PDB file of C-alpha atoms in Angstrom:
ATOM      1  CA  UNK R   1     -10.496  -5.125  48.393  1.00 73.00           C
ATOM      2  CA  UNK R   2      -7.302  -5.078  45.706  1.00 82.00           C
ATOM      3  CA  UNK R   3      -5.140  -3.919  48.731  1.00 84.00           C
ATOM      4  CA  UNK R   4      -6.647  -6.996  51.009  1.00 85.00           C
ATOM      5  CA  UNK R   5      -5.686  -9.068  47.922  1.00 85.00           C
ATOM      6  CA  UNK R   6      -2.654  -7.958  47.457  1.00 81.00           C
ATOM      7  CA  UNK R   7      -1.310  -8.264  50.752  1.00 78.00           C
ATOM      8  CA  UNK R   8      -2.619 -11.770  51.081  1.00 78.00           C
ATOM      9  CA  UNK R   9      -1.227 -13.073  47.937  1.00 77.00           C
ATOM     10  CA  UNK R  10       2.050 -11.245  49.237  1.00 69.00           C
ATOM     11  CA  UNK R  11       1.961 -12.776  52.785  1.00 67.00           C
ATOM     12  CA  UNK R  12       1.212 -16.534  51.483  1.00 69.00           C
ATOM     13  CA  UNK R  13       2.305 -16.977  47.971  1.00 69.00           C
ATOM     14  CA  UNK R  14      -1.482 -18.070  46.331  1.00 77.00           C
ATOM     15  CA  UNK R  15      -3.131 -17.488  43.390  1.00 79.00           C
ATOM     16  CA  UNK R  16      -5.375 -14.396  42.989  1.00 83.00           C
ATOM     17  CA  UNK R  17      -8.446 -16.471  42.303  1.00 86.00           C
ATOM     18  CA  UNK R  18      -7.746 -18.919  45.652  1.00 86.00           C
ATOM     19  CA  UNK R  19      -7.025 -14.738  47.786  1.00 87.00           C
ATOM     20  CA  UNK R  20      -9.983 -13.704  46.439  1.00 89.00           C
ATOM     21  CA  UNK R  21     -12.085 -16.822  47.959  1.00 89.00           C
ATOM     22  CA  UNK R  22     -10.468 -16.954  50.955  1.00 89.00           C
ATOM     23  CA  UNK R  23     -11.083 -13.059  51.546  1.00 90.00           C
ATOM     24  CA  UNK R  24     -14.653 -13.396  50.852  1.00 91.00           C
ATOM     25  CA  UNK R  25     -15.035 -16.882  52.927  1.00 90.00           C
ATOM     26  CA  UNK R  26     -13.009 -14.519  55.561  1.00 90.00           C
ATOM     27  CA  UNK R  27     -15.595 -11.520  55.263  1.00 89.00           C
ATOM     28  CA  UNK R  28     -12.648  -9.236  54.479  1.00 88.00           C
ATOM     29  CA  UNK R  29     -10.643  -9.995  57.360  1.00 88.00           C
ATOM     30  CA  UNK R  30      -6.833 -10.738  55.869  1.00 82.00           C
ATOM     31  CA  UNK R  31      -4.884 -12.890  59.002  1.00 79.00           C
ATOM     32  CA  UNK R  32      -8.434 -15.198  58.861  1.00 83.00           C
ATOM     33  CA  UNK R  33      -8.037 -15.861  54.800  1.00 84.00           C
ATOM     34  CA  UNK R  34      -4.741 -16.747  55.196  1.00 78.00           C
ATOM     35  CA  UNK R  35      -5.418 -19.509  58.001  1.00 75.00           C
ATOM     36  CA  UNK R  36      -7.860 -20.495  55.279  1.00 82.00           C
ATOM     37  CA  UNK R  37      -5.458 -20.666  52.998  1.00 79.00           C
ATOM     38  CA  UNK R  38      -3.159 -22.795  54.951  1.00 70.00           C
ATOM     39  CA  UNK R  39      -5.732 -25.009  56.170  1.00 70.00           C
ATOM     40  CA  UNK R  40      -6.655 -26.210  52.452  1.00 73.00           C
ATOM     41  CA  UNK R  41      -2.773 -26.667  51.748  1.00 70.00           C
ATOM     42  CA  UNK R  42      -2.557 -23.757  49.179  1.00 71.00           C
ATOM     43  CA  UNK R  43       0.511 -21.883  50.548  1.00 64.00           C
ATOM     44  CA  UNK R  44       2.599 -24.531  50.999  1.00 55.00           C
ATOM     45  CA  UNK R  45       1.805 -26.191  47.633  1.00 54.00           C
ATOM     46  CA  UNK R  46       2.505 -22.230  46.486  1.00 55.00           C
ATOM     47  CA  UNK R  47       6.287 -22.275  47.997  1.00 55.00           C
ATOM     48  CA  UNK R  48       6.712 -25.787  46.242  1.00 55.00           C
ATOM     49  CA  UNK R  49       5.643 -24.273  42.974  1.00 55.00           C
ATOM     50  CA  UNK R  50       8.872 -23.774  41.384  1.00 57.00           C
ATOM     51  CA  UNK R  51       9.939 -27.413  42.072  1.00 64.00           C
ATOM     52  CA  UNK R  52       9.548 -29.144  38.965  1.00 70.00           C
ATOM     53  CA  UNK R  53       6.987 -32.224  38.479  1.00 72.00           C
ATOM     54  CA  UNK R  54       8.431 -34.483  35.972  1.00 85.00           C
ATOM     55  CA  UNK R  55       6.775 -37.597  37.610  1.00 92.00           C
ATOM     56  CA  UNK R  56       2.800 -38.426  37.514  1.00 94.00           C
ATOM     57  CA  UNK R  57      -0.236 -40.033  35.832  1.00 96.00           C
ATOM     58  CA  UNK R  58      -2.528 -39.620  32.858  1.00 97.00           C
ATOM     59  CA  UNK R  59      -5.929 -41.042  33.250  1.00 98.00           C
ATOM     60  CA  UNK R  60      -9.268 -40.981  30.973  1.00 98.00           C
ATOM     61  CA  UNK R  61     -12.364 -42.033  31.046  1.00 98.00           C
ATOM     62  CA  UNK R  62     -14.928 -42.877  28.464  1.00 97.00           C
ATOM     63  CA  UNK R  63     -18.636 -42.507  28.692  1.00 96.00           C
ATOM     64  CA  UNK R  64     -20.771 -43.091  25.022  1.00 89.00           C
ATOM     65  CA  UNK R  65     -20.107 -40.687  22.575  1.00 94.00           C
ATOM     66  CA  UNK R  66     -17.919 -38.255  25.109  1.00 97.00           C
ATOM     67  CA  UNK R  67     -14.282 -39.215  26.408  1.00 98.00           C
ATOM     68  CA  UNK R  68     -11.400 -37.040  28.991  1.00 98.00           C
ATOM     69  CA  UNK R  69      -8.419 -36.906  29.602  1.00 98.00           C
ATOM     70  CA  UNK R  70      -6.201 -35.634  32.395  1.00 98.00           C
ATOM     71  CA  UNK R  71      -2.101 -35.720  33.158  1.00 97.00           C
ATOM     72  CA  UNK R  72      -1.549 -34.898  36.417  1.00 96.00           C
ATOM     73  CA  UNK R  73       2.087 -34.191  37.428  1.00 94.00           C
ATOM     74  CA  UNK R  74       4.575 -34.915  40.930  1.00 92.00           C
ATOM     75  CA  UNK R  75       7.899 -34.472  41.535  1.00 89.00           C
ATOM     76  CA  UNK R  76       8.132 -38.276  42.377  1.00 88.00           C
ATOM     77  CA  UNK R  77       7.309 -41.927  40.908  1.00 89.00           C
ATOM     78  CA  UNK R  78       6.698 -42.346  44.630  1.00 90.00           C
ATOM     79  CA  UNK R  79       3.645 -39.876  45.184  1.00 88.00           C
ATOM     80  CA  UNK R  80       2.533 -41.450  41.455  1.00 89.00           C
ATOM     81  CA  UNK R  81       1.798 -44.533  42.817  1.00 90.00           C
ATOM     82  CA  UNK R  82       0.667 -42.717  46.229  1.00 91.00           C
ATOM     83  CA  UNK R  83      -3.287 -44.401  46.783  1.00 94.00           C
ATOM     84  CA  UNK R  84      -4.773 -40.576  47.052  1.00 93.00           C
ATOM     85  CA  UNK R  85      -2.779 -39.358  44.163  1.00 94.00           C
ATOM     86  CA  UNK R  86      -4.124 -41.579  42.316  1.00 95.00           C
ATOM     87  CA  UNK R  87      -7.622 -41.090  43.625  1.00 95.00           C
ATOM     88  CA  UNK R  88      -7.289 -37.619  42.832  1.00 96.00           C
ATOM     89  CA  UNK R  89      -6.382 -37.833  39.415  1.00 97.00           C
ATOM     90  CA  UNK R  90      -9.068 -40.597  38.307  1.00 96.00           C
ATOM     91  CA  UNK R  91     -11.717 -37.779  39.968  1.00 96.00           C
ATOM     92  CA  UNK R  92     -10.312 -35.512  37.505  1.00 97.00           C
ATOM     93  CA  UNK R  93     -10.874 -37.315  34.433  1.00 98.00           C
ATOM     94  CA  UNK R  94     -14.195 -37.209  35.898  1.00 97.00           C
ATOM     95  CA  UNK R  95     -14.818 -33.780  36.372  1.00 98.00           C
ATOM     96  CA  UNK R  96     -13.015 -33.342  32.796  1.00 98.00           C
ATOM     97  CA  UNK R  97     -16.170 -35.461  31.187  1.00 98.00           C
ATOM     98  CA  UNK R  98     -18.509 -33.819  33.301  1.00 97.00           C
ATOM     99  CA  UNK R  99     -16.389 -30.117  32.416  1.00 98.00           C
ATOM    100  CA  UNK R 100     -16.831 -30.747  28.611  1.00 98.00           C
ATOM    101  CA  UNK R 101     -13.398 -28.592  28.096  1.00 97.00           C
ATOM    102  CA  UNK R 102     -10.010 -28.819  26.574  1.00 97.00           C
ATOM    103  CA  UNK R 103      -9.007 -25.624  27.825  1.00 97.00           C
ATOM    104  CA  UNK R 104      -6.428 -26.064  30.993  1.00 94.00           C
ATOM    105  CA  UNK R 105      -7.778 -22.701  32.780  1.00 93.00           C
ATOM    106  CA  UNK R 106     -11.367 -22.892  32.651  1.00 96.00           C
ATOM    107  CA  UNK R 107     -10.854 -26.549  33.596  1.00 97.00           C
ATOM    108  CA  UNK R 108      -8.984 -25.785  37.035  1.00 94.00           C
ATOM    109  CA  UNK R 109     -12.035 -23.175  37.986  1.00 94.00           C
ATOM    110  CA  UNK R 110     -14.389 -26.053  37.531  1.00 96.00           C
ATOM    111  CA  UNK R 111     -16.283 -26.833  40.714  1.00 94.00           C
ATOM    112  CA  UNK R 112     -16.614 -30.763  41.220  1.00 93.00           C
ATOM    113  CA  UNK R 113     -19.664 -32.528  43.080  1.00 91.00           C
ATOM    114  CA  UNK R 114     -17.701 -31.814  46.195  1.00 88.00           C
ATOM    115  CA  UNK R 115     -17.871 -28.412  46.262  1.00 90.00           C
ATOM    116  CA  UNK R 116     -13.967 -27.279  45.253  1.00 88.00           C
ATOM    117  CA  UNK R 117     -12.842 -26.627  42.054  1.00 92.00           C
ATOM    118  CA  UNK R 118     -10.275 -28.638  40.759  1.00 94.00           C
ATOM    119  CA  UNK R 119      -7.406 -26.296  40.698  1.00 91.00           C
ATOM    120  CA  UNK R 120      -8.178 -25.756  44.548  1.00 89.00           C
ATOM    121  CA  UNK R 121      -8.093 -29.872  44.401  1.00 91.00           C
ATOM    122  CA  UNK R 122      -5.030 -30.125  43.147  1.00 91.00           C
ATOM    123  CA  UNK R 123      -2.925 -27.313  45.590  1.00 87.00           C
ATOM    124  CA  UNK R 124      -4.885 -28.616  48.747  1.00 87.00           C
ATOM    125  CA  UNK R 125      -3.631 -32.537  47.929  1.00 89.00           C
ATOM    126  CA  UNK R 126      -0.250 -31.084  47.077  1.00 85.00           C
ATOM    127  CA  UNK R 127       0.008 -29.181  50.531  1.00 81.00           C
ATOM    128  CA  UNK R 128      -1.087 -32.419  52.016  1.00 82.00           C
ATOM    129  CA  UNK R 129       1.181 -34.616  50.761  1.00 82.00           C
ATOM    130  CA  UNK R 130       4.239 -32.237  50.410  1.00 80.00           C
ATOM    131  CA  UNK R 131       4.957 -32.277  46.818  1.00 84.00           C
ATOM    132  CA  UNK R 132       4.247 -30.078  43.810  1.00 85.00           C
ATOM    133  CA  UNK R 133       1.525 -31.442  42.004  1.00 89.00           C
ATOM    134  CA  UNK R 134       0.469 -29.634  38.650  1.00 90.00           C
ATOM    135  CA  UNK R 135      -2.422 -29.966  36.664  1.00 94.00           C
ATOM    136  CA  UNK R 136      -0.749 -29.839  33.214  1.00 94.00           C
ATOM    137  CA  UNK R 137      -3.284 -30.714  30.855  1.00 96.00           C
ATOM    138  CA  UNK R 138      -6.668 -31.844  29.850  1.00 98.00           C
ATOM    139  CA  UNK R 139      -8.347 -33.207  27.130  1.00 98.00           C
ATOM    140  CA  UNK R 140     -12.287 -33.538  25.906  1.00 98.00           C
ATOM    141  CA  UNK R 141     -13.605 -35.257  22.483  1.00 98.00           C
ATOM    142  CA  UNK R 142     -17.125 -36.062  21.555  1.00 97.00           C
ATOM    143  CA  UNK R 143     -17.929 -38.171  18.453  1.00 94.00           C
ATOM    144  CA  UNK R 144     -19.781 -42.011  17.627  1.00 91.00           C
ATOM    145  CA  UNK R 145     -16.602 -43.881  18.324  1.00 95.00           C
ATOM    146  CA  UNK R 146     -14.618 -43.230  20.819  1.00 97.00           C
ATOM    147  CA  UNK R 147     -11.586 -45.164  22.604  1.00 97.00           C
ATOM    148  CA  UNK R 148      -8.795 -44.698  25.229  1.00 97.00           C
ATOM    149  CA  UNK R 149      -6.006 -46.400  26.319  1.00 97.00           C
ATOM    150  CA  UNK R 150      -3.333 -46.147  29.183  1.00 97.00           C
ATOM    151  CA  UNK R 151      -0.393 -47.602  28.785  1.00 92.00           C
ATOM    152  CA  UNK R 152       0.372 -50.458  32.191  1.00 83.00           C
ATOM    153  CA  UNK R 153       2.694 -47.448  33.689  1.00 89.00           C
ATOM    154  CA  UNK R 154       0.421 -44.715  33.543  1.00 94.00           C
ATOM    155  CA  UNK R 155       2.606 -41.969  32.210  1.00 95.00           C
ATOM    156  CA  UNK R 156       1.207 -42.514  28.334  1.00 97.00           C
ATOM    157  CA  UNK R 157      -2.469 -42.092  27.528  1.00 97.00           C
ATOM    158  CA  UNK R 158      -4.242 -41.397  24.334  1.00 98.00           C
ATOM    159  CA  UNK R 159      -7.561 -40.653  23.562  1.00 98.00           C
ATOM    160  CA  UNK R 160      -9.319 -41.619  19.837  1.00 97.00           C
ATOM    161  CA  UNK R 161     -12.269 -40.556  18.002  1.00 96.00           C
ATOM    162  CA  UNK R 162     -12.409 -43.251  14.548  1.00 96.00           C
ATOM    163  CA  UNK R 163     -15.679 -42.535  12.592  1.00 94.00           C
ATOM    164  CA  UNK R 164     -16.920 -46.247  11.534  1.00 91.00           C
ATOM    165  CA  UNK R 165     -15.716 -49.378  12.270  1.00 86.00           C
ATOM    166  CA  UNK R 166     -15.661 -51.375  15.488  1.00 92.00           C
ATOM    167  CA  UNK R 167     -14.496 -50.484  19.362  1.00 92.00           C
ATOM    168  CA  UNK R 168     -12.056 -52.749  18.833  1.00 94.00           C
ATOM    169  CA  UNK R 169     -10.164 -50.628  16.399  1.00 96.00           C
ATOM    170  CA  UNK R 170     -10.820 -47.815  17.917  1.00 96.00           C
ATOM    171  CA  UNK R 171      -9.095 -49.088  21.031  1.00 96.00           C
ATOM    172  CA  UNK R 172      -6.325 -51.044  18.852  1.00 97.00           C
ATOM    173  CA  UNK R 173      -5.332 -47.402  16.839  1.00 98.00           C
ATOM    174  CA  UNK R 174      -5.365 -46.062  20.850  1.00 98.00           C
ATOM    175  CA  UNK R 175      -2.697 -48.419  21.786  1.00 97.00           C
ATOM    176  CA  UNK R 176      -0.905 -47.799  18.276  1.00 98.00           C
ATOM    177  CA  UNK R 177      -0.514 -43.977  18.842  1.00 98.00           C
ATOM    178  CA  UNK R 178       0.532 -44.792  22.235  1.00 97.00           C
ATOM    179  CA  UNK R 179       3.525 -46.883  21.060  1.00 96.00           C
ATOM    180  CA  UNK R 180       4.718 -45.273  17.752  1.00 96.00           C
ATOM    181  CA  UNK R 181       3.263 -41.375  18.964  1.00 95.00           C
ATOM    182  CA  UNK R 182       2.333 -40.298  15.247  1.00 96.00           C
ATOM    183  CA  UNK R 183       2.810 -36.311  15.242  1.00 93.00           C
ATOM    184  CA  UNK R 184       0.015 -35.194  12.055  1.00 95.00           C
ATOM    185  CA  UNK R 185      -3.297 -37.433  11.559  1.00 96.00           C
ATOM    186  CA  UNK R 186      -2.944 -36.109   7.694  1.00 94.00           C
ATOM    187  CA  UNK R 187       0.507 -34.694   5.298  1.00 90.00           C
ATOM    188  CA  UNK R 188      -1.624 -31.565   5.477  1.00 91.00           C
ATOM    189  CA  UNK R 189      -0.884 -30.774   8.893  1.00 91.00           C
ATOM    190  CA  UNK R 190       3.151 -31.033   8.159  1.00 87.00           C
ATOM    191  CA  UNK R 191       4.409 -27.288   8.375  1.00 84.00           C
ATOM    192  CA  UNK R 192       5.884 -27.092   4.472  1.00 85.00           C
ATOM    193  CA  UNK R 193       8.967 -25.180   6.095  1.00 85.00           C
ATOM    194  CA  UNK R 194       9.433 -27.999   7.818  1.00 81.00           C
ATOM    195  CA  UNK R 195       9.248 -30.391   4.928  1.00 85.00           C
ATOM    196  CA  UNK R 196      11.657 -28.031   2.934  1.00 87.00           C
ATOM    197  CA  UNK R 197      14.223 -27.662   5.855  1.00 85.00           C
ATOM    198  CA  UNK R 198      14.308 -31.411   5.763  1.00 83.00           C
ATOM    199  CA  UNK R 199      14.759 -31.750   2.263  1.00 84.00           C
ATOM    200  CA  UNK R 200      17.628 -29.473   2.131  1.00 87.00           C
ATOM    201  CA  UNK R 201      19.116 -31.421   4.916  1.00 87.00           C
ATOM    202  CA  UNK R 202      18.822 -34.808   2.877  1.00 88.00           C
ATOM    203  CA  UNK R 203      20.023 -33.262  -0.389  1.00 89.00           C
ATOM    204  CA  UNK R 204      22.763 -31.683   1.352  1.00 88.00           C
ATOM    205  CA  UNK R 205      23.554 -35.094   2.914  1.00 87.00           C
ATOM    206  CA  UNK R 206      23.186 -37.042   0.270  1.00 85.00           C
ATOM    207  CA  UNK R 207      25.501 -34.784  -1.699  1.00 86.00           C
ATOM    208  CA  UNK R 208      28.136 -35.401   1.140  1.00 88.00           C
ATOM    209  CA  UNK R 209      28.201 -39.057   0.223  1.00 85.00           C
ATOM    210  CA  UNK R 210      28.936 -38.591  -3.307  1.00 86.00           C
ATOM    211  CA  UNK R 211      25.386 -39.579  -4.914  1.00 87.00           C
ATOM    212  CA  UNK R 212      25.228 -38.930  -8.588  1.00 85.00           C
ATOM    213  CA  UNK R 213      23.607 -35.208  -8.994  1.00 84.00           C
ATOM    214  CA  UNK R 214      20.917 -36.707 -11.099  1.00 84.00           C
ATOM    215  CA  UNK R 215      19.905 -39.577  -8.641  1.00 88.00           C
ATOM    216  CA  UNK R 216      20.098 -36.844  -5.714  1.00 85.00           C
ATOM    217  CA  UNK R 217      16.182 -35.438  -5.873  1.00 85.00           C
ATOM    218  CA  UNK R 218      15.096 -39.035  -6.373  1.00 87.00           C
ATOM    219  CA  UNK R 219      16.987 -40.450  -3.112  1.00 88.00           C
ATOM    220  CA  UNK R 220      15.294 -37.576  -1.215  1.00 85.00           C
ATOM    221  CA  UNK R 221      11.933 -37.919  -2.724  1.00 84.00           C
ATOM    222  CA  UNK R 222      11.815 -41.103  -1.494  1.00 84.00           C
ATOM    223  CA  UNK R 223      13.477 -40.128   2.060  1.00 84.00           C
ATOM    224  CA  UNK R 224      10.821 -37.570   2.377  1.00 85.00           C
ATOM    225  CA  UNK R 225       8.197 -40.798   1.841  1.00 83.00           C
ATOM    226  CA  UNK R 226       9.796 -42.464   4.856  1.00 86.00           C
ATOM    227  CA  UNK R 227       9.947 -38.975   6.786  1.00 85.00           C
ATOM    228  CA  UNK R 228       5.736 -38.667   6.313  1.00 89.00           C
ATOM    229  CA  UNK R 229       5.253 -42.452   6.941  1.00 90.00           C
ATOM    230  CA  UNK R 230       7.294 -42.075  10.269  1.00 90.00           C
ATOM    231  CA  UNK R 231       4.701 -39.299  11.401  1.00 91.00           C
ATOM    232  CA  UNK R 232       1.329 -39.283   9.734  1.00 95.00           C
ATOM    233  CA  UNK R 233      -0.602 -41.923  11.663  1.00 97.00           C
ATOM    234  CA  UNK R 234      -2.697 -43.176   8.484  1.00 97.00           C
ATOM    235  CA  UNK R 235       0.797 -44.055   7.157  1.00 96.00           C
ATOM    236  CA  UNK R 236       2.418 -45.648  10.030  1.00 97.00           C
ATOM    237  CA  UNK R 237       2.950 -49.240  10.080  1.00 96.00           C
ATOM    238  CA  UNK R 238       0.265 -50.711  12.311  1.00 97.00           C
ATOM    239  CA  UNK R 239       2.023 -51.588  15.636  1.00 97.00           C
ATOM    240  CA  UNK R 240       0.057 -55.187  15.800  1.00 96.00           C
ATOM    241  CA  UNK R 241       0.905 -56.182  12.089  1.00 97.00           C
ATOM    242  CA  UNK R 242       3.589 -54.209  10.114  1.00 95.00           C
ATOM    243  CA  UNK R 243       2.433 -55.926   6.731  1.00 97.00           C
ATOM    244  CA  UNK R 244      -0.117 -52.715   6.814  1.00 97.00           C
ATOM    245  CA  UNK R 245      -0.238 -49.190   7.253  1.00 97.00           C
ATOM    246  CA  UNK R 246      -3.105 -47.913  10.318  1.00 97.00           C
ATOM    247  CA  UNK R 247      -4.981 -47.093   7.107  1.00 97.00           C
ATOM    248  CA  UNK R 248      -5.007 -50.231   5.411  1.00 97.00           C
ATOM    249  CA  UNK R 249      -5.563 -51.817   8.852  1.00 97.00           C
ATOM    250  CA  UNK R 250      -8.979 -49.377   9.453  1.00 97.00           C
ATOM    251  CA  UNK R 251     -10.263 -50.041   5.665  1.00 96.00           C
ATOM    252  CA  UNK R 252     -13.594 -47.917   5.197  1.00 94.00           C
ATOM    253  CA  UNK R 253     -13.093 -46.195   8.836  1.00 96.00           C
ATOM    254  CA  UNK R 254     -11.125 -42.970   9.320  1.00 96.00           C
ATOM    255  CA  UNK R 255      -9.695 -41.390  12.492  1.00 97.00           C
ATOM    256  CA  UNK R 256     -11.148 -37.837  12.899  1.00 96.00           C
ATOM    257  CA  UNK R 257      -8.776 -37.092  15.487  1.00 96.00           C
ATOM    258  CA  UNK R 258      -6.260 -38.475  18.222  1.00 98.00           C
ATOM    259  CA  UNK R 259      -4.939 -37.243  21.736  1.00 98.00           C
ATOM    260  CA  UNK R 260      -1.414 -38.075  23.194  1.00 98.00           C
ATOM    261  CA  UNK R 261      -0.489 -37.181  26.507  1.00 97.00           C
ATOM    262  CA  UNK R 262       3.166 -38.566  27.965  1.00 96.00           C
ATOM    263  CA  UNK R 263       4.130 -37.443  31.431  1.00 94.00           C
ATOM    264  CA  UNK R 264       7.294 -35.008  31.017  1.00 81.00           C
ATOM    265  CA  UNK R 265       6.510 -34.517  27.886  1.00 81.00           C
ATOM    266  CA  UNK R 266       4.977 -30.992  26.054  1.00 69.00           C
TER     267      UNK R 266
END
């Protein structure tokens, strides 16, 4: 069976888990799994594979307390806006709600109501339409409060789980991380080396200019205030009124967690 495998994967270019299906569909017999193969578009989405997909969509969906979130990518704006592209993709956030994962792998070997699983999905639309189209990631939160929000273009979505408060600012700190993309939801999560690389950067800057020794660690106290308030959401300036900070703006409620996706982003 390994040599059937490996002379399949070989001969067409797939993945061992999409051989191994076809071989077994194929009862063994190697020249019938690859016709398989080719009839659900996987080796010619396999020979586009090292094309890069810097175009796409991210798409969510919401549903009570549970929420997903997929970003599909293409190699083109013009296959993003393609009608079964975009089918495809809103079926995935789907299958991500019903998957219950934010784990990329065991996501592609989940089999949707129609029988494939979505990484075979995703190759057999990508051999149909001629592009490379990669799954690149997928996201799944439960909690009481849950919002999402696309941005008009498709290519930003964020998912957010505030504990109290309304749906409407759980939706309106969605569209906020969307716009100013907040890096840390608390100063905890800043990487101290990070924070001391920076500070040595604004001393050593500030030294440059010719401030005063003594005023030096006061100037870059302060700079390092800006620095967290630039990238800890809580501290951000609300995107719909700058006279408060997302925290001010949620009062008693707290965000337990956000999700950004941007297409061609990491």
């Amino acid at each position: 069976m390994m040599e059937s495998i490996k002379k399949v994967r070989e001969m067409t270019g797939a993945g061992m888990m999409d051989v191994k299906k076809a071989l077994a569909d194929a009862e063994g017999n190697e020249e019938k799994a690859v016709a398989l193969l080719r009839e659900r578009g996987i080796v010619k989405a396999a020979k586009k594979a090292d094309r890069e997909a810097k175009e796409g969509l991210v798409r969510f969906v919401v549903d009570g307390g549970k929420a997903a979130m997929v970003e599909v990518n293409s190699e083109t704006d013009f296959v993003a806006r393609n009608a079964d592209f975009q089918s495809m993709v809103e079926g995935l956030a789907q299958a991500a709600l019903k998957a219950g994962t934010s784990d990329l792998e065991t996501f592609r070997e989940f089999q949707m109501d129609s029988g494939e699983k979505v990484g075979e999905a995703v190759a057999a639309l990508s051999g149909k339409i001629g592009e490379n189209l990669v799954l690149n990631r997928v996201a799944y939160l439960e909690g009481d409060n849950l919002a999402g929000y696309v941005h008009s273009n498709g290519k930003i979505g964020v998912l957010t789980d505030v504990q109290g408060g309304t749906e409407a600012q759980a939706k309106d700190v969605a569209l906020h991380v969307a716009a100013e993309k907040p890096d840390y939801l608390t100063r905890d999560e800043v990487n101290a080396e990070d924070i001391e690389k920076e500070r040595e950067v604004l001393t050593n800057k500030a030294l440059a200019e010719g401030k005063p020794e003594n005023m030096v660690e006061r100037i870059v106290g302060g700079q390092i205030g800006k620095f967290y308030e630039e990238r800890v959401l809580p501290e951000q300036k609300f995107v719909k009124d700058n006279s408060l900070t997302v925290e001010k703006y949620l009062g008693e409620a707290k965000v337990n967690k956000f999700v950004r996706f941007e297409v061609g982003s990491k």
